[in-house]
mmCIF file of C-alpha atoms in Angstrom:
data_model
loop_
_atom_site.group_PDB
_atom_site.id
_atom_site.type_symbol
_atom_site.label_atom_id
_atom_site.label_comp_id
_atom_site.label_asym_id
_atom_site.label_seq_id
_atom_site.Cartn_x
_atom_site.Cartn_y
_atom_site.Cartn_z
ATOM 1 C CA UNK X 41 0.000 0.000 0.000
ATOM 2 C CA UNK X 42 1.374 3.419 -0.909
ATOM 3 C CA UNK X 43 1.289 6.453 1.325
ATOM 4 C CA UNK X 44 -1.244 9.197 0.614
ATOM 5 C CA UNK X 45 0.207 12.201 -1.221
ATOM 6 C CA UNK X 46 -0.193 14.508 1.796
ATOM 7 C CA UNK X 47 1.922 12.164 3.929
ATOM 8 C CA UNK X 48 4.721 12.183 1.357
ATOM 9 C CA UNK X 49 4.615 15.997 1.314
ATOM 10 C CA UNK X 50 4.728 16.183 5.113
ATOM 11 C CA UNK X 51 7.708 13.823 5.253
ATOM 12 C CA UNK X 52 9.555 15.792 2.582
ATOM 13 C CA UNK X 53 8.888 19.058 4.425
ATOM 14 C CA UNK X 54 10.236 17.534 7.641
ATOM 15 C CA UNK X 55 13.405 16.439 5.833
ATOM 16 C CA UNK X 56 13.903 19.876 4.274
ATOM 17 C CA UNK X 57 13.433 21.589 7.638
ATOM 18 C CA UNK X 58 15.813 19.187 9.378
ATOM 19 C CA UNK X 59 18.457 19.706 6.690
ATOM 20 C CA UNK X 60 18.123 23.465 7.060
ATOM 21 C CA UNK X 61 18.479 23.270 10.837
ATOM 22 C CA UNK X 62 21.560 21.061 10.515
ATOM 23 C CA UNK X 63 23.613 23.813 8.881
ATOM 24 C CA UNK X 64 23.565 26.295 11.794
ATOM 25 C CA UNK X 65 21.160 28.747 10.163
ATOM 26 C CA UNK X 66 20.805 32.376 11.073
ATOM 27 C CA UNK X 67 18.143 33.103 13.717
ATOM 28 C CA UNK X 68 15.529 34.119 11.122
ATOM 29 C CA UNK X 69 16.165 30.964 9.070
ATOM 30 C CA UNK X 70 16.024 28.788 12.187
ATOM 31 C CA UNK X 71 12.625 30.254 13.047
ATOM 32 C CA UNK X 72 11.322 29.508 9.537
ATOM 33 C CA UNK X 73 12.671 25.951 9.512
ATOM 34 C CA UNK X 74 11.168 25.341 12.959
ATOM 35 C CA UNK X 75 7.788 26.545 11.671
ATOM 36 C CA UNK X 76 7.970 24.272 8.625
ATOM 37 C CA UNK X 77 8.865 21.318 10.842
ATOM 38 C CA UNK X 78 5.920 22.048 13.171
ATOM 39 C CA UNK X 79 3.471 22.336 10.278
ATOM 40 C CA UNK X 80 4.670 19.067 8.768
ATOM 41 C CA UNK X 81 4.408 17.162 12.060
#
């Protein structure tokens, strides 16, 4: 059984946010990546 499209999007958003947070972003970027991660959770 395949995942629904929205679940794939949420997982991809979580990965993008985690990658962004891994590179010691500036405070504004960290806030944005945190928000994306929260929305995707």
